[in-house]
Coordinates of C-alpha atoms and ligand atoms in Angstrom, one line a residue:
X1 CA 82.9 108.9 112.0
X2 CA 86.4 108.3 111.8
X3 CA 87.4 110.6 109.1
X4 CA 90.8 112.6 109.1
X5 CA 92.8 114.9 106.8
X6 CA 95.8 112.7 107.0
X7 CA 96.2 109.0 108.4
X8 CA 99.8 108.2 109.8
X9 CA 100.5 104.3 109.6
X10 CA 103.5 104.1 111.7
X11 CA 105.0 105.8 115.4
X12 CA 108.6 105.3 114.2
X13 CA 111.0 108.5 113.7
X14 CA 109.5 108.9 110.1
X15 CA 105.7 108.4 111.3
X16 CA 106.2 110.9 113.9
X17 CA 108.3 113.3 112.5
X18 CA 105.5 114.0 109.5
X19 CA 103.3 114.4 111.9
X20 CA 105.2 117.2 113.8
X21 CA 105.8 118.8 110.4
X22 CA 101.8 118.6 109.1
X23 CA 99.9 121.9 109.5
X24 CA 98.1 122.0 112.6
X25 CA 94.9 122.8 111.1
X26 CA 95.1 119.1 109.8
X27 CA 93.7 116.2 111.4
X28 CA 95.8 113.6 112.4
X29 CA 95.5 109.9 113.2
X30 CA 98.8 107.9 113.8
X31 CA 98.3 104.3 114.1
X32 CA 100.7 102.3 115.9
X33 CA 100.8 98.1 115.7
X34 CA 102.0 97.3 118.8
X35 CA 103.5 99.3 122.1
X36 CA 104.5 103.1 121.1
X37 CA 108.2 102.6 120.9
X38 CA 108.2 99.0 119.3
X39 CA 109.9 99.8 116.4
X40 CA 113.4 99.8 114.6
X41 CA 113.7 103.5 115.4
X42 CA 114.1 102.8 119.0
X43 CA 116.7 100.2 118.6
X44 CA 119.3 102.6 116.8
X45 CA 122.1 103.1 118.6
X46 CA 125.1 104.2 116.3
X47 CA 123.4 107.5 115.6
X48 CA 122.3 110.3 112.8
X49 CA 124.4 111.3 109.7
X50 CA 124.7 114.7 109.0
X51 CA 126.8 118.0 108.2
X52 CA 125.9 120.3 110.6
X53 CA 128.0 123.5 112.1
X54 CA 131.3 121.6 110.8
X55 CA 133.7 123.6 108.9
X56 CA 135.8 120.6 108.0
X57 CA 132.8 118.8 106.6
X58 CA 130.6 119.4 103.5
X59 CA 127.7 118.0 102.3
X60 CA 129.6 117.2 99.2
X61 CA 132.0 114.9 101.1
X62 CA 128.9 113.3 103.2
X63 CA 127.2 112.6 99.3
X64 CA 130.6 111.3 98.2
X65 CA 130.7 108.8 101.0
X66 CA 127.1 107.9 100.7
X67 CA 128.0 106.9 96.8
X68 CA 131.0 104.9 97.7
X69 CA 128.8 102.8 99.8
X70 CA 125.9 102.5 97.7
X71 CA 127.9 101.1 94.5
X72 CA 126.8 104.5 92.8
X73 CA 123.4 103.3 92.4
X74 CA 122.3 106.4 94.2
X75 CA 119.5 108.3 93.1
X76 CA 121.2 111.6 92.8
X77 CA 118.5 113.4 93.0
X78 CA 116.7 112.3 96.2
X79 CA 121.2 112.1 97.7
X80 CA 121.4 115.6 96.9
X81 CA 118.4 116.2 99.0
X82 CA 119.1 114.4 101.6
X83 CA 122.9 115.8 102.4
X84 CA 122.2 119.0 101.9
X85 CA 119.0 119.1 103.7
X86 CA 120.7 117.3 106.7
X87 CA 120.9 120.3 108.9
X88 CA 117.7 121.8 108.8
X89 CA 116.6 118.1 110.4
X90 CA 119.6 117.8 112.4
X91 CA 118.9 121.3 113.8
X92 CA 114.8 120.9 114.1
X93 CA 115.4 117.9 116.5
X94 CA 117.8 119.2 118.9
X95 CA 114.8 122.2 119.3
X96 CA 112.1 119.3 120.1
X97 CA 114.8 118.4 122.8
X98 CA 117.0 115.5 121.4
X99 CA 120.3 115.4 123.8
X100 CA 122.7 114.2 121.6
X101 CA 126.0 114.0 123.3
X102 CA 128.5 117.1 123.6
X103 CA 132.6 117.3 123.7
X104 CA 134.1 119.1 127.0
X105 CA 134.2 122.6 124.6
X106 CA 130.5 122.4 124.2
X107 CA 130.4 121.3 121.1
X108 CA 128.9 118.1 119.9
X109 CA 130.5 115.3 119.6
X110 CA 130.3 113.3 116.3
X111 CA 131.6 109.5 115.8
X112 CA 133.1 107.8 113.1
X113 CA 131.3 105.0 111.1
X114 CA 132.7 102.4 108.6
X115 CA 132.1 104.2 105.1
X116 CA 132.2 107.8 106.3
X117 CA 135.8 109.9 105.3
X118 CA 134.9 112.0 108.7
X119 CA 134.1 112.3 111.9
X120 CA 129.6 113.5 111.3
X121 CA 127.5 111.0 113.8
X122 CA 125.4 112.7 116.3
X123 CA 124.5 110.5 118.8
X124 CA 123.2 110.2 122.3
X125 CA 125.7 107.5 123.7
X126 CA 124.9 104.4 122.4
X127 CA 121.3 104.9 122.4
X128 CA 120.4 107.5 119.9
X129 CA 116.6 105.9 118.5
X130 CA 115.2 105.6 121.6
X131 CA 116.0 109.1 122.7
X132 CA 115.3 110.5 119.1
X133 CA 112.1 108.1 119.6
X134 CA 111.1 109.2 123.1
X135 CA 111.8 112.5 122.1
X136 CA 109.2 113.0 118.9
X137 CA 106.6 110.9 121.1
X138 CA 106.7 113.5 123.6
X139 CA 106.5 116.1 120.8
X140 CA 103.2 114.2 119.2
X141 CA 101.3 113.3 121.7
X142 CA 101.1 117.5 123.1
X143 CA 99.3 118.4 119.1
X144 CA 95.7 118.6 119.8
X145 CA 95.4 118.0 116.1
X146 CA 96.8 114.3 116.3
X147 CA 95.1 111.2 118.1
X148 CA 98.1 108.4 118.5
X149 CA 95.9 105.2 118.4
X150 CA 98.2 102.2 120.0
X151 CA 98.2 98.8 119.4
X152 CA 95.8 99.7 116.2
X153 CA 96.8 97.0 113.7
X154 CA 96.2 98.8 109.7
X155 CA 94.6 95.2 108.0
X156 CA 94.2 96.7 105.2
X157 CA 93.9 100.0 103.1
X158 CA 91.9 100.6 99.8
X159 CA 92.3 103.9 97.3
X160 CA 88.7 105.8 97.4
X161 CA 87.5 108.7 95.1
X162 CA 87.7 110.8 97.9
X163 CA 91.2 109.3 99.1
X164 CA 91.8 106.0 101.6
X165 CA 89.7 104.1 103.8
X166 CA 91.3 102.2 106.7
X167 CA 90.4 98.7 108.0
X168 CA 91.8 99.0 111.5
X169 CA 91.9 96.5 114.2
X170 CA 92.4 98.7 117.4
X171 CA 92.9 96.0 120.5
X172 CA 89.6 93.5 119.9
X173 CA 87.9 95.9 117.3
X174 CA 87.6 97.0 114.0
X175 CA 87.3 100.2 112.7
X176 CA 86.7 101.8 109.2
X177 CA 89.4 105.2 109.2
X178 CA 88.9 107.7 106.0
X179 CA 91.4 110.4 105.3
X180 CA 92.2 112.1 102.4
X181 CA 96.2 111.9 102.0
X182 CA 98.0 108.7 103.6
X183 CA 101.1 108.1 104.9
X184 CA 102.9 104.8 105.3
X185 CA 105.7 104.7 107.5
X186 CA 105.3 100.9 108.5
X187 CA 109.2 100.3 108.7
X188 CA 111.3 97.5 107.5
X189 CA 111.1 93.5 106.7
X190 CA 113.1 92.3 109.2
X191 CA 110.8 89.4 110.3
X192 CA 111.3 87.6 106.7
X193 CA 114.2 86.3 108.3
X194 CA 115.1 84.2 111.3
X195 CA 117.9 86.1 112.1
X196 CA 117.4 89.5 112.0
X197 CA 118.4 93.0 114.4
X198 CA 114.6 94.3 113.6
X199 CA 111.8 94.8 116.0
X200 CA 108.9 92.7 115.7
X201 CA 106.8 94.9 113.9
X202 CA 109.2 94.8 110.7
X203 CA 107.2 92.3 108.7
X204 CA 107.0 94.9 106.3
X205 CA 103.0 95.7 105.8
X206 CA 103.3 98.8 104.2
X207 CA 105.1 97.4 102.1
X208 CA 103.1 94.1 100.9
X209 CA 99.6 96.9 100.8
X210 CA 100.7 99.6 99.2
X211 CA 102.0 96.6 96.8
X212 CA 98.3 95.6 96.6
X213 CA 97.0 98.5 95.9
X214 CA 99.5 99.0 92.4
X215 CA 102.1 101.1 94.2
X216 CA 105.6 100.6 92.4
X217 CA 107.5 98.9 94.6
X218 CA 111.7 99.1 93.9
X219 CA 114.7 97.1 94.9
X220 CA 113.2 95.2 97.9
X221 CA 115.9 92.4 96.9
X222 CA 118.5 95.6 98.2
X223 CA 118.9 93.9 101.7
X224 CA 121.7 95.5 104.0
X225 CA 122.9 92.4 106.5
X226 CA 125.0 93.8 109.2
X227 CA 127.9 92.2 109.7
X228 CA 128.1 92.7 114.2
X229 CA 125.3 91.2 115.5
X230 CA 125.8 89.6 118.6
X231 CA 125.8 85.4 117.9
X232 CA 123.2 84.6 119.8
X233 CA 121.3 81.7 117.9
X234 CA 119.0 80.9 120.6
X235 CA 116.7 84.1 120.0
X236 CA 114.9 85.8 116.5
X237 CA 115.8 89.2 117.7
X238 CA 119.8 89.6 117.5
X239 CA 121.5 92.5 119.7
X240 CA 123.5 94.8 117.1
X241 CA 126.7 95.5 118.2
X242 CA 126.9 99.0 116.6
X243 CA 129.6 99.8 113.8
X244 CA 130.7 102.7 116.4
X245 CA 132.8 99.9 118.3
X246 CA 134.7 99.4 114.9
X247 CA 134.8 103.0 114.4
X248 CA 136.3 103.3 118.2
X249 CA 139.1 101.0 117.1
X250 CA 137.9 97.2 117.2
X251 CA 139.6 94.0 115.1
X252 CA 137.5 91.8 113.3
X253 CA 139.1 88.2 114.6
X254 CA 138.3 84.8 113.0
X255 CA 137.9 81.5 114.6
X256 CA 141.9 81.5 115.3
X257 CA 141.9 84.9 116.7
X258 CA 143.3 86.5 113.7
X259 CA 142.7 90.0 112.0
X260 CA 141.6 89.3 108.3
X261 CA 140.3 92.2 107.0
X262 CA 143.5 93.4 105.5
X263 CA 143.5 90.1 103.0
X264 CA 140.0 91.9 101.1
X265 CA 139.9 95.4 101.3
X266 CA 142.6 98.5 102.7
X267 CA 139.8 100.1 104.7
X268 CA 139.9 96.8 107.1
X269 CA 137.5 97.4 109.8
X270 CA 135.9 100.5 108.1
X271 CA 135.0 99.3 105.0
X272 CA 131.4 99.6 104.6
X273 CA 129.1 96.7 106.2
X274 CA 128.0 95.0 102.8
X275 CA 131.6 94.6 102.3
X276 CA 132.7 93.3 105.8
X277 CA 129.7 90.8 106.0
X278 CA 130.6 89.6 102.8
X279 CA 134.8 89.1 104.1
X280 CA 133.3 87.1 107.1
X281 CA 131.7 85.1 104.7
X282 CA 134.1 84.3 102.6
X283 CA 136.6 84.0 105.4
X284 CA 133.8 81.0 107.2
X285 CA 134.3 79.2 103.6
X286 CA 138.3 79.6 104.2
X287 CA 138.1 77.9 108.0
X288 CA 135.1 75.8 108.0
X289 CA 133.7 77.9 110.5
X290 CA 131.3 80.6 111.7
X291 CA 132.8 82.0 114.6
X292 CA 134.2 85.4 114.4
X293 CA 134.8 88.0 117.1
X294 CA 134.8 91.5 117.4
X295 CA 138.0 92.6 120.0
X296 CA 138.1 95.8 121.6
X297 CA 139.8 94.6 124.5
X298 CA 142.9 96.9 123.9
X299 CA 140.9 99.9 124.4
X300 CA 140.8 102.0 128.1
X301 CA 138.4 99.4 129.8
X302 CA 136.4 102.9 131.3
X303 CA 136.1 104.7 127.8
X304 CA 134.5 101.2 126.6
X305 CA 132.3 101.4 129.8
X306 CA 131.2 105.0 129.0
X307 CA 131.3 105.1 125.1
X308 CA 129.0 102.1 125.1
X309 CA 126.9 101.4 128.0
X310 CA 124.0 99.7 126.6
X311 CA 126.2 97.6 124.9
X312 CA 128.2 97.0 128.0
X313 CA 125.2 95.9 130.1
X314 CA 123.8 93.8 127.5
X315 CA 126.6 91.6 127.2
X316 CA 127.8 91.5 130.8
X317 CA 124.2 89.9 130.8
X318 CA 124.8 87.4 128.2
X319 CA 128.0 86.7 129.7
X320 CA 130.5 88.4 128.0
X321 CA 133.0 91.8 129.6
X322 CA 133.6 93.6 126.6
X323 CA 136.4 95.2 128.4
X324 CA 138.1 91.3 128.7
X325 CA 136.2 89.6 126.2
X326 CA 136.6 88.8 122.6
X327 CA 132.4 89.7 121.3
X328 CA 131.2 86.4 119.0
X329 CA 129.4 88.1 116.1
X330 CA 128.0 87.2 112.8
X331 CA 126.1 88.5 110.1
X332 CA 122.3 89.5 110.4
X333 CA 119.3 91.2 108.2
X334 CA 119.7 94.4 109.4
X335 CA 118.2 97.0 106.9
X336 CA 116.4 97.6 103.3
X337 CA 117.2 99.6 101.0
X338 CA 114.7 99.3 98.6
X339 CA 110.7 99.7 99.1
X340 CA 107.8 101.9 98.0
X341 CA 109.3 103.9 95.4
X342 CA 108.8 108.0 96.0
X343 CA 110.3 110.9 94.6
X344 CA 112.1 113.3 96.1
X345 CA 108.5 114.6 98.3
X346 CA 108.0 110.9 99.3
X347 CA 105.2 110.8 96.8
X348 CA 104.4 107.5 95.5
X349 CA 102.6 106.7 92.4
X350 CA 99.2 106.9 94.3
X351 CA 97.7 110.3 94.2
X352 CA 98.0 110.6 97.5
X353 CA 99.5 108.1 99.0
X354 CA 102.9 109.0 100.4
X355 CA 105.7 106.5 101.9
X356 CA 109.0 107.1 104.1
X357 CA 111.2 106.0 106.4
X358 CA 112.6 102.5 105.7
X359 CA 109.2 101.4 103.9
X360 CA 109.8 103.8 101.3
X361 CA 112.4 103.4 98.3
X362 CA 114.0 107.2 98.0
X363 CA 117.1 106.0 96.2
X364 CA 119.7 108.2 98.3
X365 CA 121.4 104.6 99.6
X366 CA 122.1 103.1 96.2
X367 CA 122.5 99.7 96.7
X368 CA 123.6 99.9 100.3
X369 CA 122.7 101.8 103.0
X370 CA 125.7 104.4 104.4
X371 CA 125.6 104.0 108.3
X372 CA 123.3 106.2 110.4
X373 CA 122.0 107.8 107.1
X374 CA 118.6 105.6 107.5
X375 CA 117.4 107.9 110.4
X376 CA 118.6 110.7 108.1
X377 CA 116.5 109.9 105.7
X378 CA 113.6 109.2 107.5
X379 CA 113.6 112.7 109.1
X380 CA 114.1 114.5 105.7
X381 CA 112.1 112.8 103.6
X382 CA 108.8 112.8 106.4
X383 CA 109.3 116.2 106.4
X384 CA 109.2 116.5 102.4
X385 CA 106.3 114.5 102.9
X386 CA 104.6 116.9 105.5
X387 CA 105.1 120.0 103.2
X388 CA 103.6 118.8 100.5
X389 CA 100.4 117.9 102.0
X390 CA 100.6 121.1 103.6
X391 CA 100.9 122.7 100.3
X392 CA 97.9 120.7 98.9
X393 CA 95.6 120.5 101.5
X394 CA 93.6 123.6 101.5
X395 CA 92.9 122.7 97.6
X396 CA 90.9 119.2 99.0
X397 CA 87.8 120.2 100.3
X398 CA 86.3 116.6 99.1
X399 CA 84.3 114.5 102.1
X400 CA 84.8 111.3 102.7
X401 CA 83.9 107.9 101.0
X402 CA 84.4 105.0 103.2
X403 CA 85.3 101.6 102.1
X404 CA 82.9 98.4 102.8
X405 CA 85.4 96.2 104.1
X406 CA 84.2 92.6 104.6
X407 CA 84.6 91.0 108.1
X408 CA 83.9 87.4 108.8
X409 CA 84.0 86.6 112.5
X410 CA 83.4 83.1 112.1
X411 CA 86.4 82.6 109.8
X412 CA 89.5 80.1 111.2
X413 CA 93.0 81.5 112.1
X414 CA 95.7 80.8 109.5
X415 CA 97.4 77.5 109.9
X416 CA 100.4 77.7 112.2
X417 CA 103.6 77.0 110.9
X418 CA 103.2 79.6 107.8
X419 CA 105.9 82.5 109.5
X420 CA 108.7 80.3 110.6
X421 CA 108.2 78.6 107.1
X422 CA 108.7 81.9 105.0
X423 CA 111.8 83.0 107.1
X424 CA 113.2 79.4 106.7
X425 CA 113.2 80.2 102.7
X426 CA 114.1 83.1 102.8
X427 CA 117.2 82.5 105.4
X428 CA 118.4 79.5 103.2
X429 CA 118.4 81.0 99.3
X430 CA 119.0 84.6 100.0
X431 CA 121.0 85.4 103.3
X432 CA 124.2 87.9 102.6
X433 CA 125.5 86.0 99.5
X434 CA 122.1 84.6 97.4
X435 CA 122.5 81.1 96.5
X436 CA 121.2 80.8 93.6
X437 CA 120.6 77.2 93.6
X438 CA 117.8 77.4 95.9
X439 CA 116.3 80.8 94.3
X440 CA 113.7 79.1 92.0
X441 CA 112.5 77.0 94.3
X442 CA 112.0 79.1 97.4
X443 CA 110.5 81.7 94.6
X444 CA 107.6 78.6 93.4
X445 CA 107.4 77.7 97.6
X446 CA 106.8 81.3 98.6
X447 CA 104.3 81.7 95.8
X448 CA 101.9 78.9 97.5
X449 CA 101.8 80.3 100.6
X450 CA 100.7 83.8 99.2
X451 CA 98.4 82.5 96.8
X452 CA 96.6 80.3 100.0
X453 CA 96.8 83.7 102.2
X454 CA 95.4 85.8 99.7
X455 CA 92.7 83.6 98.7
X456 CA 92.0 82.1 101.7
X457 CA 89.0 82.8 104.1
X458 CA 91.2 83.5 107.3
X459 CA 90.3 85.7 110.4
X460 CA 91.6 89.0 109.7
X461 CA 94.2 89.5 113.0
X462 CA 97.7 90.5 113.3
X463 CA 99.1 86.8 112.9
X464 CA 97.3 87.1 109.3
X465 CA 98.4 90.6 108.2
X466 CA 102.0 89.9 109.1
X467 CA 102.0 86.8 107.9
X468 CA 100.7 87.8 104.3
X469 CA 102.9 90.8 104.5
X470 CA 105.4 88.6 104.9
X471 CA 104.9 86.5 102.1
X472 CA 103.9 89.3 100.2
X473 CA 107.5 90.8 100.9
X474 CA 109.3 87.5 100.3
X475 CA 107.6 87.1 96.9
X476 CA 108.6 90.2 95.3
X477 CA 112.7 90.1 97.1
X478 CA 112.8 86.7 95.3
X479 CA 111.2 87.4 91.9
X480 CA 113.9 90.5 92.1
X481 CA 116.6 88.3 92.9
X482 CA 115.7 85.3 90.0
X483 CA 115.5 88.0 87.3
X484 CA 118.8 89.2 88.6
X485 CA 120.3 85.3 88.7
X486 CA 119.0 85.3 85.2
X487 CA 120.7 88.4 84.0
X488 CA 117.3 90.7 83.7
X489 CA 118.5 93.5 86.2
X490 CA 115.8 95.7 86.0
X491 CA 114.0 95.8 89.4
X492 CA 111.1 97.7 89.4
X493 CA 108.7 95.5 90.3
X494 CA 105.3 96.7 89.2
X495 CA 104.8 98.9 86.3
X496 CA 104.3 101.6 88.3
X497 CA 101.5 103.6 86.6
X498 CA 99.8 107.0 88.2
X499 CA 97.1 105.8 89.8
Ligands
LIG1 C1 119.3 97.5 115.9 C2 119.2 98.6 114.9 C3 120.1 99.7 115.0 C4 120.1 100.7 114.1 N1 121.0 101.7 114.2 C5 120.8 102.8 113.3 C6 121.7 103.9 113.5 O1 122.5 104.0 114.4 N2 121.5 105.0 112.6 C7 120.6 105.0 111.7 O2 120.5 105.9 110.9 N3 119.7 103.9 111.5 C8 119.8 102.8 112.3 N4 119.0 101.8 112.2 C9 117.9 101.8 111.2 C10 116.8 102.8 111.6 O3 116.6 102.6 113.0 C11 115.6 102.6 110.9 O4 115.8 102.5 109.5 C12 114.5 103.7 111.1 O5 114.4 103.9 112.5 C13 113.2 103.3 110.5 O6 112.3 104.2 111.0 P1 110.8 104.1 110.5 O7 110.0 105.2 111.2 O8 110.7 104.0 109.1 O9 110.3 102.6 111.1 P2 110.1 102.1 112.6 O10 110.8 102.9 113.5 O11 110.4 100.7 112.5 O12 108.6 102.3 112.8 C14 107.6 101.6 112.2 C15 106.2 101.9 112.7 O13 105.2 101.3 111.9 C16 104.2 100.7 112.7 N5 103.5 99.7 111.9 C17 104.1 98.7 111.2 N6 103.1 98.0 110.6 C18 101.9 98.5 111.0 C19 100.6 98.1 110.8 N7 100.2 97.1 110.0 N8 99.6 98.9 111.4 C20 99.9 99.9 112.2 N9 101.2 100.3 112.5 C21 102.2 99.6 111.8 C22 105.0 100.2 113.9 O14 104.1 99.9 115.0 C23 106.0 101.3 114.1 O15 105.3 102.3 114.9 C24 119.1 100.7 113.1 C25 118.1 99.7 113.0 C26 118.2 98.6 113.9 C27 117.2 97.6 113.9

């Protein structure tokens, strides 16, 4: 019997981390979709937010920045927790082994970000998730009170008496998993787009079951589109060109290889990333055209080469010296800000069901996301998550009911076409600026393909759950963002009972 204390879906930053924080009297299972490190939290290169050691700093000033760029629609709450708490996490991962990078005094080094007032980014080069990734994995896969299943698709998860049951499909099979609390830690949406700086697990499953199973679910139409991705239109996946090269002195340049930041807002390059992918916008509607440039070729050609060596190497390879070059960038999905709602111990409205990471809706980023405080969040909030299992556990002494989950072999696969379909809406009515022309009727289109997926008889693989996830997902962003085009702002989706 596959029966544990605690299930884990997700291997990202926030999976693992609340796993290294559960008591290791627990049982542990942490699923992972695909390959351990496919995930978001490897593909973070900027780094992690946080007052740490630094006079200068406060965690006043970080929540002060973190306001400004979320429109003061921050939960203050769940801010206040995150800021202040910032250095127990900060401090924590650096004892698991996390190298982040040091000054010639010893001291680390911390980078500047559009949005923050100082210098607080702790980063490992240019490459920060996958050594904070690499790092917890390590960590995780030494407890002998956790088994890391890989490639182990979650298809589904139902709410017992006794807590969840799991339908999992691990490689070819599928296997029932009871636990008594669950975790989801699934990650973003990503995948509802066509252009997006996501892995391709970010189809946003968590999200579309806990949905399912009557958790609220908060702001998903809160969509961060990062303004530097590298304009590559020939592949889903776009290479980020981190906010740290702005923050390291690079122009924005439009089609005429002119600065235009300065004609919307005095913090030019720096402004926070809603607002610059909204200038480029606006500036593409000024001179008919999408290309725009990032320029850092005025910088010392070896600090580029150092500072940025992922970055570097990727775009030699594309073609491009970043030391010569002019970078062609545009606007992508990039991050969401909304999700699961949770308080401020990532509980949901599931007795027992808790959410975090970028599945989960804390509040702390308002209505948009302050840079490197995602990874922030996902480490503080896990760990919230962690202690208050920990605090309960010894109080369940329940056994476990497992879920009759229905399996039909002989059922077809879903039609092809459906994925490419949803981002196709999605890209066209609500991409950086929604149009809300076209809101109504990619809402009514998006409808027919969940209804068919949810009704349907279709073989239950990962082409199905992501492709109900993603309709799922794309549903709920664009009933959000009609109510909002028809002046009904309140965006909780569901009612949000205790269940
Ligand atoms: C290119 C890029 C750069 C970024 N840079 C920064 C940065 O510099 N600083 C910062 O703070 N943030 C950054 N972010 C955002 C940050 O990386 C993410 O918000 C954060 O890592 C999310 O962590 P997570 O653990 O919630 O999700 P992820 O790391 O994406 O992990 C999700 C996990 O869930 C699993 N999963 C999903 N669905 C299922 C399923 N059905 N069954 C089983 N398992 C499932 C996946 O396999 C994966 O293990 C960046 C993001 C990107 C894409």
């Amino acid at each position: 019997m596959n029966n544990y204390d605690v299930i884990i879906a997700g291997c990202g930053a926030a999976g693992l981390y609340s796993a290294l924080n559960l008591s290791p009297d627990l049982r542990v299972l942490l699923l992972s979709k695909r390959e351990l490190t496919l995930c978001n939290s490897s593909l973070a290169q900027g780094g992690i937010a946080g007052v740490y050691n630094s006079p200068e700093d406060s965690p006043e000033k970080h929540k002060h920045d973190t306001y400004l760029a979320g429109g003061y629609e921050n939960d203050p709450e769940s801010t206040d927790v995150l800021v202040k708490e910032a250095a127990i996490d900060i401090e924590r991962i650096i004892q698991l082994g996390v190298d982040f990078d040091k000054c010639d005094n010893g001291d680390y080094h911390r980078t500047l970000e559009g949005g923050h007032s100082m210098h607080r980014i702790f980063h490992h080069k240019d490459a920060t998730g996958f050594e904070l990734e690499t790092t917890l994995l390590e960590n995780a896969k030494n407890l002998p009170n956790v088994d890391i299943w890989e490639n182990a698709v979650m298809c589904d998860i139902k709410k017992t008496e006794t807590g969840f049951s799991f339908l999992i499909l691990k490689d070819d099979e599928y296997i029932t998993a009871n636990s008594h609390y669950a975790v989801l830690a699934t990650g973003g949406i990503g995948r509802v787009y066509e252009y997006t700086t996501n892995s391709a697990i970010a189809t946003g499953d968590g999200i579309a079951m806990a949905y399912n199973m009557g958790a609220e679910i908060k702001h998903l139409c809160y969509i961060q589109f990062h303004p530097t991705a590298f304009s590559n239109r020939n592949t889903r996946e776009c290479f980020l060109i981190t906010e740290a090269v702005r923050g390291e002195g690079a122009y924005l340049k439009n089609c005429n290889g002119e600065r235009f930041m300065q004609n919307y807002d005095k913090r030019l390059e720096l402004a926070p990333r809603d607002v610059v992918s909204h200038c480029i916008i606006f500036e593409s509607m000024k001179t008919g055209s999408d290309n725009f440039y990032l320029d850092i070729t005025h910088k010392d050609p070896e600090f580029i080469r150092q500072r940025f060596p992922m970055i570097y190497k990727n775009l030699l390879e594309a073609g491009y010296d970043m030391t010569k070059d002019m970078i062609p960038i545009y606007p992508c999905q990039h991050y969401l800000m909304g999700g699961i709602n949770v308080n401020t111990f990532a509980q949901t409205n599931i007795k027992g069901l808790y959410a975090c990471g970028e599945c989960s809706h804390t509040g702390a980023h308002g209505n948009n996301r302050l840079a490197s405080n995602s990874l922030l969040e996902a480490l503080v909030f896990s760990r919230r998550a962690a202690n208050d299992i920990n605090s309960k556990s010894k109080d369940n002494q329940n056994g476990f009911d497992e879920y009759d989950f229905k399996i039909d072999n002989n059922a077809p696969h879903i039609p092809t076409g459906l994925r490419t379909e949803i981002r196709k809406i999605m890209q066209s009515s609500y991409f950086v600026i929604p149009q809300v022309d076209k809101l109504k009727d990619g809402l009514a289109k998006i409808s027919e393909i969940k209804d068919m997926l949810d009704k349907g008889n279709y073989k239950i693989d990962r082409d199905y759950v992501e492709a109900r996830s993603l309709a799922t997902v794309a549903f709920i962003v664009l009933t959000e963002a009609n109510k909002i085009a028809s002046g009904n702002a309140e965006l909780i989706y569901s009612e949000g009972e205790e269940i």
